[in-house]
């Protein structure tokens, strides 16, 4: 089985097949023989045979964003998505790297818009505050993902918003 | 006073409600829980002997309704109320309403709450008790005081200054100002936040001590005039003026300094006739001088670390004090910590996105266990939704060990075991913090997190190495493969499908 899987914004070519009770997994040309066992529906114990039988517990969990899976490992949490066909999208994550292209700033949690700090046409710097949303007793400043220009402010001060609501567009 | 506390209404929710209910059960005291709509199935409701619905989700329609809470106490026959922390814990009106209804309030008197709840009055009491305070304005500055007058007072206090809400707490209505030019804007913001959070726009101005440590002294007072101070807690690791990591003892406090701080705390408490559990907060500067900051007239979130190093149960003592019992703790022992304890507050927040709240459905959860681990939570388990209406604290994780390095190592081990999926938590931040050389060396102050965040400039706290990204890709591919392979008919344990399909395949 061949898959294109994006992990933390980087595309990985993955081949996986069963072989003699184990799994042969090739990621970007690197082959591993893996003893894989399901602990429960979403938690897996992986023992990589070539690697001194290194044992890892891996948990998979949908993030709520379409197609995105959070992969919980001892080293941390990676964000992954299986890409259909060859169509590749620019991924999330990538640490301090700036996002490219048109960026939609969504409400990360339900709350109330208490202040809008920009208007359409404003030039903004990466990490500059755009909107203040109050949730869980705290005022939270949502910041620009990139240097760019605000092309749309789609909420009004005082509005209650659901998680995922489009607030601001930065180009 | 009240020689019987036999049935306690717990006027709170979440982990602290559960912690109080547990103490009551241990003391054979019956418990009454209250809950808002979204808390119907919360752990504190299920653990209590009785439970009453008190209204809608917004705190002011449920957990802040003094009239409803007193009615429920009467109706249920509760003879005492424990307010926990937050909500009405430092509301003198609530303590007074309980007293008027003949119900014991497990905490200080309404008069003490009033007095110490006013930051300016509390400062005056500290000074009268001979305890040094941070230089600042003595009287509250109401909305009628012109900005120019505040500017003149700020010049007298000396920059950098902190503007604080008189009725404040938890960092609300607080602003740092380093230059006189920034004062008008900061003043406006602080007043508006103070008004919206506490209903009182009055502020005061205080000198900002550079790189201070936040050190606090827990104390208990009984109804017979005995005050017992405890070994200090170091709470310098703060974010937005909210503590996130606490430890006891402080790596910066010598036994001699501990005695002086404990005596100062006890002097303030004695002066105001303090009863029950309270905490005096100090700033400790780089030279070892300390200044009274404020008093918290309630049980603190971080009380477990004091319990771990002194072998006491502060909630048991709160109940015994409310019954009129005498404190018979050995004061010397309470100032002689055994080992070291650390607490991490596990919040539903995303540390890699400026600690934005991350409420929602917990899809899977495994909590750490084993030696030296204490975990207080409100019932966050798989399938539970962390509500958006309340504080995002989902659990407190404390570890105890013989030494500070081993308590840190044990905390790191516990956090590695902690598996929370579905929501983001502050666990990655703590895993990074515990590896920081300055933290490990005890070189910390209240600016630590802000400096660390600035230095990291948006880099995630746990950076996943290339090798782990391969493993992640492999796991996702294995799951996709397993989902394509139908489970054998009549399979009772779909979770073992991977191994089974592998075996089936091998037999072909």
PDB file of C-alpha atoms in Angstrom, chain A residues 1-89:
ATOM      1  CA  UNK A   1       0.000   0.000   0.000  1.00  0.00           C
ATOM      2  CA  UNK A   2       1.472   3.354  -1.025  1.00  0.00           C
ATOM      3  CA  UNK A   3       0.534   6.612   0.682  1.00  0.00           C
ATOM      4  CA  UNK A   4       1.562  10.243   0.634  1.00  0.00           C
ATOM      5  CA  UNK A   5       1.504  11.423   4.247  1.00  0.00           C
ATOM      6  CA  UNK A   6       2.196  14.955   5.349  1.00  0.00           C
ATOM      7  CA  UNK A   7       3.843  15.141   8.790  1.00  0.00           C
ATOM      8  CA  UNK A   8       4.410  18.551  10.385  1.00  0.00           C
ATOM      9  CA  UNK A   9       4.203  20.143   6.952  1.00  0.00           C
ATOM     10  CA  UNK A  10       6.664  17.774   5.255  1.00  0.00           C
ATOM     11  CA  UNK A  11       5.481  15.278   2.681  1.00  0.00           C
ATOM     12  CA  UNK A  12       6.569  11.675   3.230  1.00  0.00           C
ATOM     13  CA  UNK A  13       6.262   8.812   0.732  1.00  0.00           C
ATOM     14  CA  UNK A  14       5.234   5.716   2.670  1.00  0.00           C
ATOM     15  CA  UNK A  15       4.943   2.071   1.593  1.00  0.00           C
ATOM     16  CA  UNK A  16       3.530  -0.434   4.044  1.00  0.00           C
ATOM     17  CA  UNK A  17       2.971  -4.169   3.679  1.00  0.00           C
ATOM     18  CA  UNK A  18       2.604  -7.213   5.882  1.00  0.00           C
ATOM     19  CA  UNK A  19       5.438  -9.672   5.892  1.00  0.00           C
ATOM     20  CA  UNK A  20       5.727 -12.797   8.063  1.00  0.00           C
ATOM     21  CA  UNK A  21       3.568 -11.510  10.866  1.00  0.00           C
ATOM     22  CA  UNK A  22       5.345  -8.166  10.912  1.00  0.00           C
ATOM     23  CA  UNK A  23       5.077  -4.995   8.888  1.00  0.00           C
ATOM     24  CA  UNK A  24       7.614  -3.652   6.417  1.00  0.00           C
ATOM     25  CA  UNK A  25       7.351   0.122   6.431  1.00  0.00           C
ATOM     26  CA  UNK A  26       9.388   2.295   4.045  1.00  0.00           C
ATOM     27  CA  UNK A  27       9.348   6.034   4.730  1.00  0.00           C
ATOM     28  CA  UNK A  28      11.175   8.178   2.148  1.00  0.00           C
ATOM     29  CA  UNK A  29      13.324   5.181   1.194  1.00  0.00           C
ATOM     30  CA  UNK A  30      14.210   4.226   4.794  1.00  0.00           C
ATOM     31  CA  UNK A  31      13.025   0.687   5.527  1.00  0.00           C
ATOM     32  CA  UNK A  32      11.927  -0.496   8.962  1.00  0.00           C
ATOM     33  CA  UNK A  33      10.551  -3.866  10.031  1.00  0.00           C
ATOM     34  CA  UNK A  34       7.922  -3.141  12.669  1.00  0.00           C
ATOM     35  CA  UNK A  35       6.171  -5.383  15.161  1.00  0.00           C
ATOM     36  CA  UNK A  36       2.881  -3.498  15.523  1.00  0.00           C
ATOM     37  CA  UNK A  37       0.150  -4.290  18.040  1.00  0.00           C
ATOM     38  CA  UNK A  38      -3.000  -2.373  18.796  1.00  0.00           C
ATOM     39  CA  UNK A  39      -3.463  -1.543  22.491  1.00  0.00           C
ATOM     40  CA  UNK A  40      -6.891  -0.074  21.828  1.00  0.00           C
ATOM     41  CA  UNK A  41      -8.604   1.445  18.811  1.00  0.00           C
ATOM     42  CA  UNK A  42      -6.283   4.436  18.701  1.00  0.00           C
ATOM     43  CA  UNK A  43      -3.151   3.440  20.629  1.00  0.00           C
ATOM     44  CA  UNK A  44      -0.472   1.283  19.100  1.00  0.00           C
ATOM     45  CA  UNK A  45       2.682  -0.290  20.436  1.00  0.00           C
ATOM     46  CA  UNK A  46       5.410  -0.263  17.795  1.00  0.00           C
ATOM     47  CA  UNK A  47       8.661  -2.184  18.171  1.00  0.00           C
ATOM     48  CA  UNK A  48      11.157  -1.334  15.424  1.00  0.00           C
ATOM     49  CA  UNK A  49      13.251  -4.455  14.866  1.00  0.00           C
ATOM     50  CA  UNK A  50      16.250  -2.922  13.122  1.00  0.00           C
ATOM     51  CA  UNK A  51      16.744  -0.417  15.860  1.00  0.00           C
ATOM     52  CA  UNK A  52      17.647  -2.545  18.872  1.00  0.00           C
ATOM     53  CA  UNK A  53      13.916  -3.353  19.161  1.00  0.00           C
ATOM     54  CA  UNK A  54      13.163   0.216  20.199  1.00  0.00           C
ATOM     55  CA  UNK A  55       9.672   0.339  21.694  1.00  0.00           C
ATOM     56  CA  UNK A  56       7.329   3.271  21.163  1.00  0.00           C
ATOM     57  CA  UNK A  57       3.765   3.908  22.117  1.00  0.00           C
ATOM     58  CA  UNK A  58       1.948   5.901  19.451  1.00  0.00           C
ATOM     59  CA  UNK A  59      -1.519   7.393  19.870  1.00  0.00           C
ATOM     60  CA  UNK A  60      -3.627   8.680  17.004  1.00  0.00           C
ATOM     61  CA  UNK A  61      -6.349  11.228  17.512  1.00  0.00           C
ATOM     62  CA  UNK A  62      -8.383  13.358  15.097  1.00  0.00           C
ATOM     63  CA  UNK A  63      -7.786  17.071  15.669  1.00  0.00           C
ATOM     64  CA  UNK A  64     -11.171  18.227  14.431  1.00  0.00           C
ATOM     65  CA  UNK A  65      -9.620  19.862  11.384  1.00  0.00           C
ATOM     66  CA  UNK A  66     -10.554  17.964   8.199  1.00  0.00           C
ATOM     67  CA  UNK A  67      -8.223  15.022   7.593  1.00  0.00           C
ATOM     68  CA  UNK A  68      -5.766  16.038  10.286  1.00  0.00           C
ATOM     69  CA  UNK A  69      -4.529  13.480  12.800  1.00  0.00           C
ATOM     70  CA  UNK A  70      -2.520  14.276  15.917  1.00  0.00           C
ATOM     71  CA  UNK A  71       0.156  11.626  16.399  1.00  0.00           C
ATOM     72  CA  UNK A  72       1.179  11.351  20.054  1.00  0.00           C
ATOM     73  CA  UNK A  73       4.645   9.904  20.563  1.00  0.00           C
ATOM     74  CA  UNK A  74       7.205   9.950  23.386  1.00  0.00           C
ATOM     75  CA  UNK A  75       9.102  12.651  21.458  1.00  0.00           C
ATOM     76  CA  UNK A  76       6.062  14.883  21.175  1.00  0.00           C
ATOM     77  CA  UNK A  77       2.967  15.389  19.091  1.00  0.00           C
ATOM     78  CA  UNK A  78       3.127  15.548  15.296  1.00  0.00           C
ATOM     79  CA  UNK A  79       0.353  16.676  13.004  1.00  0.00           C
ATOM     80  CA  UNK A  80      -0.288  14.337  10.074  1.00  0.00           C
ATOM     81  CA  UNK A  81      -2.649  13.981   7.167  1.00  0.00           C
ATOM     82  CA  UNK A  82      -3.042  11.391   4.450  1.00  0.00           C
ATOM     83  CA  UNK A  83      -3.105  13.137   1.084  1.00  0.00           C
ATOM     84  CA  UNK A  84      -5.525  11.900  -1.528  1.00  0.00           C
ATOM     85  CA  UNK A  85      -3.745  11.437  -4.860  1.00  0.00           C
ATOM     86  CA  UNK A  86      -1.004  13.868  -5.785  1.00  0.00           C
ATOM     87  CA  UNK A  87      -2.765  17.039  -4.634  1.00  0.00           C
ATOM     88  CA  UNK A  88      -0.566  18.499  -1.936  1.00  0.00           C
ATOM     89  CA  UNK A  89      -1.546  21.310   0.346  1.00  0.00           C
TER      90      UNK A  89
END
